[in-house]
Amino acid sequence: FKRSISSETNITHSLNTNDNTISNPEKTPMNDADYQHLMQIYNEKQRQQVLEIARLRAVLREIIQAERLSSTSKTLVRDCLAST
């Protein structure tokens, strides 16, 4: 049973006939409650990623300010900050 974020779901039914398996994919509409639940999960994961990136950026800023780094290391940390 597979679900996608779209409003339709792919379901594969298998029929066994004399040792031969036949797959019959069909599309069924996704329940609105299921879709809303998936969107909530997606939004929560995205929010968690944004918070994690913010934490990592704060750590990188502290490293630049507090640590005695070579110019190469400082450049590397600044590049990491710039890329996020």
PDB file of N, CA and C in Angstrom:
ATOM      1  N   PHE A   1       0.857  -1.183   0.000  1.00  0.00           N
ATOM      2  CA  PHE A   1       0.000   0.000   0.000  1.00  0.00           C
ATOM      3  C   PHE A   1       0.892   1.232   0.000  1.00  0.00           C
ATOM      4  N   LYS A   2       0.853   2.033  -1.043  1.00  0.00           N
ATOM      5  CA  LYS A   2       1.672   3.240  -1.153  1.00  0.00           C
ATOM      6  C   LYS A   2       0.777   4.458  -1.096  1.00  0.00           C
ATOM      7  N   ARG A   3       1.280   5.527  -0.445  1.00  0.00           N
ATOM      8  CA  ARG A   3       0.548   6.798  -0.439  1.00  0.00           C
ATOM      9  C   ARG A   3       1.474   7.887  -0.928  1.00  0.00           C
ATOM     10  N   SER A   4       0.899   8.814  -1.658  1.00  0.00           N
ATOM     11  CA  SER A   4       1.656   9.975  -2.092  1.00  0.00           C
ATOM     12  C   SER A   4       0.959  11.210  -1.568  1.00  0.00           C
ATOM     13  N   ILE A   5       1.648  12.368  -1.628  1.00  0.00           N
ATOM     14  CA  ILE A   5       1.075  13.596  -1.085  1.00  0.00           C
ATOM     15  C   ILE A   5      -0.020  14.140  -1.993  1.00  0.00           C
ATOM     16  N   SER A   6      -0.124  13.645  -3.200  1.00  0.00           N
ATOM     17  CA  SER A   6      -1.194  14.122  -4.080  1.00  0.00           C
ATOM     18  C   SER A   6      -2.538  13.647  -3.541  1.00  0.00           C
ATOM     19  N   SER A   7      -3.595  14.087  -4.176  1.00  0.00           N
ATOM     20  CA  SER A   7      -4.924  13.724  -3.676  1.00  0.00           C
ATOM     21  C   SER A   7      -5.337  12.324  -4.114  1.00  0.00           C
ATOM     22  N   GLU A   8      -4.475  11.615  -4.826  1.00  0.00           N
ATOM     23  CA  GLU A   8      -4.789  10.249  -5.226  1.00  0.00           C
ATOM     24  C   GLU A   8      -3.742   9.302  -4.675  1.00  0.00           C
ATOM     25  N   THR A   9      -4.127   8.062  -4.482  1.00  0.00           N
ATOM     26  CA  THR A   9      -3.254   7.049  -3.920  1.00  0.00           C
ATOM     27  C   THR A   9      -3.135   5.898  -4.904  1.00  0.00           C
ATOM     28  N   ASN A  10      -1.924   5.363  -5.049  1.00  0.00           N
ATOM     29  CA  ASN A  10      -1.734   4.182  -5.876  1.00  0.00           C
ATOM     30  C   ASN A  10      -1.895   2.949  -5.003  1.00  0.00           C
ATOM     31  N   ILE A  11      -2.763   2.045  -5.433  1.00  0.00           N
ATOM     32  CA  ILE A  11      -2.955   0.785  -4.729  1.00  0.00           C
ATOM     33  C   ILE A  11      -2.756  -0.325  -5.750  1.00  0.00           C
ATOM     34  N   THR A  12      -1.965  -1.331  -5.397  1.00  0.00           N
ATOM     35  CA  THR A  12      -1.737  -2.442  -6.304  1.00  0.00           C
ATOM     36  C   THR A  12      -2.401  -3.686  -5.732  1.00  0.00           C
ATOM     37  N   HIS A  13      -3.273  -4.302  -6.535  1.00  0.00           N
ATOM     38  CA  HIS A  13      -3.920  -5.554  -6.166  1.00  0.00           C
ATOM     39  C   HIS A  13      -3.228  -6.668  -6.943  1.00  0.00           C
ATOM     40  N   SER A  14      -2.945  -7.771  -6.280  1.00  0.00           N
ATOM     41  CA  SER A  14      -2.338  -8.909  -6.956  1.00  0.00           C
ATOM     42  C   SER A  14      -3.332 -10.058  -7.016  1.00  0.00           C
ATOM     43  N   LEU A  15      -3.408 -10.703  -8.171  1.00  0.00           N
ATOM     44  CA  LEU A  15      -4.263 -11.864  -8.369  1.00  0.00           C
ATOM     45  C   LEU A  15      -3.370 -13.055  -8.681  1.00  0.00           C
ATOM     46  N   ASN A  16      -3.516 -14.134  -7.935  1.00  0.00           N
ATOM     47  CA  ASN A  16      -2.731 -15.335  -8.192  1.00  0.00           C
ATOM     48  C   ASN A  16      -3.568 -16.310  -9.013  1.00  0.00           C
ATOM     49  N   THR A  17      -3.077 -16.638 -10.203  1.00  0.00           N
ATOM     50  CA  THR A  17      -3.751 -17.611 -11.057  1.00  0.00           C
ATOM     51  C   THR A  17      -2.710 -18.570 -11.594  1.00  0.00           C
ATOM     52  N   ASN A  18      -2.767 -19.818 -11.148  1.00  0.00           N
ATOM     53  CA  ASN A  18      -1.837 -20.851 -11.602  1.00  0.00           C
ATOM     54  C   ASN A  18      -0.381 -20.397 -11.529  1.00  0.00           C
ATOM     55  N   ASP A  19       0.065 -19.957 -10.373  1.00  0.00           N
ATOM     56  CA  ASP A  19       1.442 -19.512 -10.133  1.00  0.00           C
ATOM     57  C   ASP A  19       1.814 -18.241 -10.879  1.00  0.00           C
ATOM     58  N   ASN A  20       0.897 -17.605 -11.566  1.00  0.00           N
ATOM     59  CA  ASN A  20       1.182 -16.336 -12.239  1.00  0.00           C
ATOM     60  C   ASN A  20       0.583 -15.204 -11.411  1.00  0.00           C
ATOM     61  N   THR A  21       1.370 -14.179 -11.164  1.00  0.00           N
ATOM     62  CA  THR A  21       0.876 -13.035 -10.409  1.00  0.00           C
ATOM     63  C   THR A  21       0.591 -11.901 -11.371  1.00  0.00           C
ATOM     64  N   ILE A  22      -0.609 -11.351 -11.280  1.00  0.00           N
ATOM     65  CA  ILE A  22      -1.009 -10.237 -12.134  1.00  0.00           C
ATOM     66  C   ILE A  22      -1.198  -9.020 -11.240  1.00  0.00           C
ATOM     67  N   SER A  23      -0.506  -7.948 -11.548  1.00  0.00           N
ATOM     68  CA  SER A  23      -0.666  -6.716 -10.785  1.00  0.00           C
ATOM     69  C   SER A  23      -1.638  -5.808 -11.503  1.00  0.00           C
ATOM     70  N   ASN A  24      -2.584  -5.264 -10.755  1.00  0.00           N
ATOM     71  CA  ASN A  24      -3.582  -4.377 -11.322  1.00  0.00           C
ATOM     72  C   ASN A  24      -3.567  -3.066 -10.539  1.00  0.00           C
ATOM     73  N   PRO A  25      -2.763  -2.071 -10.990  1.00  0.00           N
ATOM     74  CA  PRO A  25      -2.752  -0.807 -10.251  1.00  0.00           C
ATOM     75  C   PRO A  25      -4.033  -0.022 -10.514  1.00  0.00           C
ATOM     76  N   GLU A  26      -4.585   0.556  -9.465  1.00  0.00           N
ATOM     77  CA  GLU A  26      -5.758   1.412  -9.629  1.00  0.00           C
ATOM     78  C   GLU A  26      -5.589   2.628  -8.730  1.00  0.00           C
ATOM     79  N   LYS A  27      -6.193   3.733  -9.132  1.00  0.00           N
ATOM     80  CA  LYS A  27      -6.104   4.963  -8.346  1.00  0.00           C
ATOM     81  C   LYS A  27      -7.394   5.156  -7.573  1.00  0.00           C
ATOM     82  N   THR A  28      -7.234   5.468  -6.296  1.00  0.00           N
ATOM     83  CA  THR A  28      -8.392   5.783  -5.469  1.00  0.00           C
ATOM     84  C   THR A  28      -8.153   7.135  -4.824  1.00  0.00           C
ATOM     85  N   PRO A  29      -9.204   7.915  -4.633  1.00  0.00           N
ATOM     86  CA  PRO A  29      -9.012   9.223  -4.003  1.00  0.00           C
ATOM     87  C   PRO A  29      -8.566   9.067  -2.557  1.00  0.00           C
ATOM     88  N   MET A  30      -7.634   9.940  -2.138  1.00  0.00           N
ATOM     89  CA  MET A  30      -7.169   9.909  -0.758  1.00  0.00           C
ATOM     90  C   MET A  30      -8.206  10.585   0.136  1.00  0.00           C
ATOM     91  N   ASN A  31      -8.468   9.971   1.243  1.00  0.00           N
ATOM     92  CA  ASN A  31      -9.361  10.533   2.247  1.00  0.00           C
ATOM     93  C   ASN A  31      -8.842  11.912   2.644  1.00  0.00           C
ATOM     94  N   ASP A  32      -9.735  12.885   2.754  1.00  0.00           N
ATOM     95  CA  ASP A  32      -9.333  14.255   3.089  1.00  0.00           C
ATOM     96  C   ASP A  32      -8.628  14.322   4.441  1.00  0.00           C
ATOM     97  N   ALA A  33      -9.092  13.539   5.398  1.00  0.00           N
ATOM     98  CA  ALA A  33      -8.456  13.527   6.724  1.00  0.00           C
ATOM     99  C   ALA A  33      -7.033  12.991   6.630  1.00  0.00           C
ATOM    100  N   ASP A  34      -6.828  11.941   5.807  1.00  0.00           N
ATOM    101  CA  ASP A  34      -5.480  11.395   5.608  1.00  0.00           C
ATOM    102  C   ASP A  34      -4.571  12.427   4.955  1.00  0.00           C
ATOM    103  N   TYR A  35      -5.108  13.116   3.963  1.00  0.00           N
ATOM    104  CA  TYR A  35      -4.335  14.146   3.264  1.00  0.00           C
ATOM    105  C   TYR A  35      -3.936  15.256   4.235  1.00  0.00           C
ATOM    106  N   GLN A  36      -4.879  15.708   5.050  1.00  0.00           N
ATOM    107  CA  GLN A  36      -4.590  16.757   6.034  1.00  0.00           C
ATOM    108  C   GLN A  36      -3.541  16.283   7.032  1.00  0.00           C
ATOM    109  N   HIS A  37      -3.631  15.020   7.443  1.00  0.00           N
ATOM    110  CA  HIS A  37      -2.650  14.462   8.379  1.00  0.00           C
ATOM    111  C   HIS A  37      -1.257  14.443   7.752  1.00  0.00           C
ATOM    112  N   LEU A  38      -1.177  14.015   6.493  1.00  0.00           N
ATOM    113  CA  LEU A  38       0.117  14.007   5.800  1.00  0.00           C
ATOM    114  C   LEU A  38       0.688  15.412   5.674  1.00  0.00           C
ATOM    115  N   MET A  39      -0.157  16.378   5.392  1.00  0.00           N
ATOM    116  CA  MET A  39       0.310  17.764   5.285  1.00  0.00           C
ATOM    117  C   MET A  39       0.800  18.278   6.634  1.00  0.00           C
ATOM    118  N   GLN A  40       0.127  17.902   7.717  1.00  0.00           N
ATOM    119  CA  GLN A  40       0.578  18.306   9.051  1.00  0.00           C
ATOM    120  C   GLN A  40       1.946  17.717   9.361  1.00  0.00           C
ATOM    121  N   ILE A  41       2.131  16.446   9.031  1.00  0.00           N
ATOM    122  CA  ILE A  41       3.423  15.792   9.251  1.00  0.00           C
ATOM    123  C   ILE A  41       4.502  16.482   8.427  1.00  0.00           C
ATOM    124  N   TYR A  42       4.208  16.749   7.157  1.00  0.00           N
ATOM    125  CA  TYR A  42       5.161  17.424   6.273  1.00  0.00           C
ATOM    126  C   TYR A  42       5.543  18.793   6.836  1.00  0.00           C
ATOM    127  N   ASN A  43       4.546  19.577   7.252  1.00  0.00           N
ATOM    128  CA  ASN A  43       4.815  20.913   7.788  1.00  0.00           C
ATOM    129  C   ASN A  43       5.623  20.851   9.073  1.00  0.00           C
ATOM    130  N   GLU A  44       5.345  19.873   9.929  1.00  0.00           N
ATOM    131  CA  GLU A  44       6.098  19.725  11.179  1.00  0.00           C
ATOM    132  C   GLU A  44       7.554  19.357  10.890  1.00  0.00           C
ATOM    133  N   LYS A  45       7.776  18.442   9.951  1.00  0.00           N
ATOM    134  CA  LYS A  45       9.147  18.059   9.579  1.00  0.00           C
ATOM    135  C   LYS A  45       9.897  19.255   9.008  1.00  0.00           C
ATOM    136  N   GLN A  46       9.227  20.022   8.169  1.00  0.00           N
ATOM    137  CA  GLN A  46       9.852  21.205   7.583  1.00  0.00           C
ATOM    138  C   GLN A  46      10.204  22.223   8.674  1.00  0.00           C
ATOM    139  N   ARG A  47       9.310  22.406   9.637  1.00  0.00           N
ATOM    140  CA  ARG A  47       9.560  23.331  10.749  1.00  0.00           C
ATOM    141  C   ARG A  47      10.762  22.861  11.574  1.00  0.00           C
ATOM    142  N   GLN A  48      10.848  21.554  11.824  1.00  0.00           N
ATOM    143  CA  GLN A  48      11.974  20.996  12.572  1.00  0.00           C
ATOM    144  C   GLN A  48      13.288  21.223  11.831  1.00  0.00           C
ATOM    145  N   GLN A  49      13.282  21.074  10.508  1.00  0.00           N
ATOM    146  CA  GLN A  49      14.493  21.298   9.721  1.00  0.00           C
ATOM    147  C   GLN A  49      14.928  22.752   9.784  1.00  0.00           C
ATOM    148  N   VAL A  50      13.978  23.677   9.717  1.00  0.00           N
ATOM    149  CA  VAL A  50      14.301  25.105   9.800  1.00  0.00           C
ATOM    150  C   VAL A  50      14.927  25.422  11.155  1.00  0.00           C
ATOM    151  N   LEU A  51      14.364  24.865  12.230  1.00  0.00           N
ATOM    152  CA  LEU A  51      14.920  25.091  13.566  1.00  0.00           C
ATOM    153  C   LEU A  51      16.324  24.509  13.695  1.00  0.00           C
ATOM    154  N   GLU A  52      16.541  23.328  13.139  1.00  0.00           N
ATOM    155  CA  GLU A  52      17.861  22.692  13.197  1.00  0.00           C
ATOM    156  C   GLU A  52      18.898  23.522  12.439  1.00  0.00           C
ATOM    157  N   ILE A  53      18.529  24.035  11.288  1.00  0.00           N
ATOM    158  CA  ILE A  53      19.444  24.896  10.524  1.00  0.00           C
ATOM    159  C   ILE A  53      19.774  26.150  11.320  1.00  0.00           C
ATOM    160  N   ALA A  54      18.781  26.734  11.977  1.00  0.00           N
ATOM    161  CA  ALA A  54      19.018  27.931  12.793  1.00  0.00           C
ATOM    162  C   ALA A  54      19.982  27.620  13.937  1.00  0.00           C
ATOM    163  N   ARG A  55      19.811  26.445  14.566  1.00  0.00           N
ATOM    164  CA  ARG A  55      20.731  26.056  15.645  1.00  0.00           C
ATOM    165  C   ARG A  55      22.152  25.886  15.125  1.00  0.00           C
ATOM    166  N   LEU A  56      22.286  25.221  13.999  1.00  0.00           N
ATOM    167  CA  LEU A  56      23.616  25.005  13.419  1.00  0.00           C
ATOM    168  C   LEU A  56      24.278  26.323  13.040  1.00  0.00           C
ATOM    169  N   ARG A  57      23.507  27.242  12.495  1.00  0.00           N
ATOM    170  CA  ARG A  57      24.052  28.562  12.154  1.00  0.00           C
ATOM    171  C   ARG A  57      24.537  29.288  13.409  1.00  0.00           C
ATOM    172  N   ALA A  58      23.780  29.180  14.501  1.00  0.00           N
ATOM    173  CA  ALA A  58      24.183  29.819  15.759  1.00  0.00           C
ATOM    174  C   ALA A  58      25.495  29.225  16.270  1.00  0.00           C
ATOM    175  N   VAL A  59      25.633  27.909  16.167  1.00  0.00           N
ATOM    176  CA  VAL A  59      26.875  27.252  16.588  1.00  0.00           C
ATOM    177  C   VAL A  59      28.041  27.723  15.723  1.00  0.00           C
ATOM    178  N   LEU A  60      27.839  27.809  14.423  1.00  0.00           N
ATOM    179  CA  LEU A  60      28.911  28.272  13.535  1.00  0.00           C
ATOM    180  C   LEU A  60      29.325  29.706  13.867  1.00  0.00           C
ATOM    181  N   ARG A  61      28.344  30.566  14.154  1.00  0.00           N
ATOM    182  CA  ARG A  61      28.672  31.955  14.525  1.00  0.00           C
ATOM    183  C   ARG A  61      29.483  31.995  15.819  1.00  0.00           C
ATOM    184  N   GLU A  62      29.105  31.152  16.786  1.00  0.00           N
ATOM    185  CA  GLU A  62      29.858  31.097  18.043  1.00  0.00           C
ATOM    186  C   GLU A  62      31.277  30.606  17.806  1.00  0.00           C
ATOM    187  N   ILE A  63      31.433  29.630  16.948  1.00  0.00           N
ATOM    188  CA  ILE A  63      32.773  29.104  16.649  1.00  0.00           C
ATOM    189  C   ILE A  63      33.649  30.200  16.065  1.00  0.00           C
ATOM    190  N   ILE A  64      33.110  30.962  15.134  1.00  0.00           N
ATOM    191  CA  ILE A  64      33.893  32.046  14.521  1.00  0.00           C
ATOM    192  C   ILE A  64      34.316  33.063  15.581  1.00  0.00           C
ATOM    193  N   GLN A  65      33.417  33.398  16.494  1.00  0.00           N
ATOM    194  CA  GLN A  65      33.706  34.433  17.487  1.00  0.00           C
ATOM    195  C   GLN A  65      34.585  33.927  18.628  1.00  0.00           C
ATOM    196  N   ALA A  66      34.373  32.702  19.084  1.00  0.00           N
ATOM    197  CA  ALA A  66      35.019  32.235  20.306  1.00  0.00           C
ATOM    198  C   ALA A  66      36.327  31.478  20.076  1.00  0.00           C
ATOM    199  N   GLU A  67      36.461  30.838  18.973  1.00  0.00           N
ATOM    200  CA  GLU A  67      37.619  29.980  18.747  1.00  0.00           C
ATOM    201  C   GLU A  67      38.720  30.704  17.986  1.00  0.00           C
ATOM    202  N   ARG A  68      39.926  30.271  18.252  1.00  0.00           N
ATOM    203  CA  ARG A  68      41.073  30.769  17.485  1.00  0.00           C
ATOM    204  C   ARG A  68      41.227  29.861  16.271  1.00  0.00           C
ATOM    205  N   LEU A  69      40.746  30.338  15.181  1.00  0.00           N
ATOM    206  CA  LEU A  69      40.769  29.543  13.954  1.00  0.00           C
ATOM    207  C   LEU A  69      41.759  30.127  12.969  1.00  0.00           C
ATOM    208  N   SER A  70      42.310  29.251  12.163  1.00  0.00           N
ATOM    209  CA  SER A  70      43.156  29.732  11.070  1.00  0.00           C
ATOM    210  C   SER A  70      42.265  30.465  10.075  1.00  0.00           C
ATOM    211  N   SER A  71      42.871  31.252   9.230  1.00  0.00           N
ATOM    212  CA  SER A  71      42.073  31.992   8.246  1.00  0.00           C
ATOM    213  C   SER A  71      41.337  31.030   7.315  1.00  0.00           C
ATOM    214  N   THR A  72      41.952  29.895   7.014  1.00  0.00           N
ATOM    215  CA  THR A  72      41.302  28.895   6.161  1.00  0.00           C
ATOM    216  C   THR A  72      40.051  28.337   6.847  1.00  0.00           C
ATOM    217  N   SER A  73      40.167  28.033   8.132  1.00  0.00           N
ATOM    218  CA  SER A  73      39.020  27.502   8.878  1.00  0.00           C
ATOM    219  C   SER A  73      37.913  28.541   8.985  1.00  0.00           C
ATOM    220  N   LYS A  74      38.291  29.793   9.232  1.00  0.00           N
ATOM    221  CA  LYS A  74      37.284  30.854   9.300  1.00  0.00           C
ATOM    222  C   LYS A  74      36.552  30.987   7.971  1.00  0.00           C
ATOM    223  N   THR A  75      37.300  30.909   6.885  1.00  0.00           N
ATOM    224  CA  THR A  75      36.691  30.990   5.555  1.00  0.00           C
ATOM    225  C   THR A  75      35.715  29.836   5.353  1.00  0.00           C
ATOM    226  N   LEU A  76      36.121  28.650   5.775  1.00  0.00           N
ATOM    227  CA  LEU A  76      35.263  27.473   5.640  1.00  0.00           C
ATOM    228  C   LEU A  76      33.962  27.651   6.428  1.00  0.00           C
ATOM    229  N   VAL A  77      34.064  28.134   7.672  1.00  0.00           N
ATOM    230  CA  VAL A  77      32.879  28.345   8.507  1.00  0.00           C
ATOM    231  C   VAL A  77      31.991  29.417   7.889  1.00  0.00           C
ATOM    232  N   ARG A  78      32.601  30.482   7.396  1.00  0.00           N
ATOM    233  CA  ARG A  78      31.810  31.547   6.757  1.00  0.00           C
ATOM    234  C   ARG A  78      31.103  31.028   5.507  1.00  0.00           C
ATOM    235  N   ASP A  79      31.792  30.188   4.745  1.00  0.00           N
ATOM    236  CA  ASP A  79      31.167  29.591   3.558  1.00  0.00           C
ATOM    237  C   ASP A  79      29.961  28.726   3.950  1.00  0.00           C
ATOM    238  N   CYS A  80      30.105  27.982   5.042  1.00  0.00           N
ATOM    239  CA  CYS A  80      28.983  27.165   5.531  1.00  0.00           C
ATOM    240  C   CYS A  80      27.811  28.049   5.926  1.00  0.00           C
ATOM    241  N   LEU A  81      28.104  29.148   6.609  1.00  0.00           N
ATOM    242  CA  LEU A  81      27.042  30.079   6.999  1.00  0.00           C
ATOM    243  C   LEU A  81      26.364  30.678   5.778  1.00  0.00           C
ATOM    244  N   ALA A  82      27.163  31.032   4.794  1.00  0.00           N
ATOM    245  CA  ALA A  82      26.607  31.666   3.591  1.00  0.00           C
ATOM    246  C   ALA A  82      25.734  30.699   2.789  1.00  0.00           C
ATOM    247  N   SER A  83      26.034  29.420   2.877  1.00  0.00           N
ATOM    248  CA  SER A  83      25.302  28.448   2.053  1.00  0.00           C
ATOM    249  C   SER A  83      23.968  28.029   2.659  1.00  0.00           C
ATOM    250  N   THR A  84      23.708  28.442   3.904  1.00  0.00           N
ATOM    251  CA  THR A  84      22.447  27.996   4.523  1.00  0.00           C
ATOM    252  C   THR A  84      21.396  29.056   4.462  1.00  0.00           C
TER     253      THR A  84
END
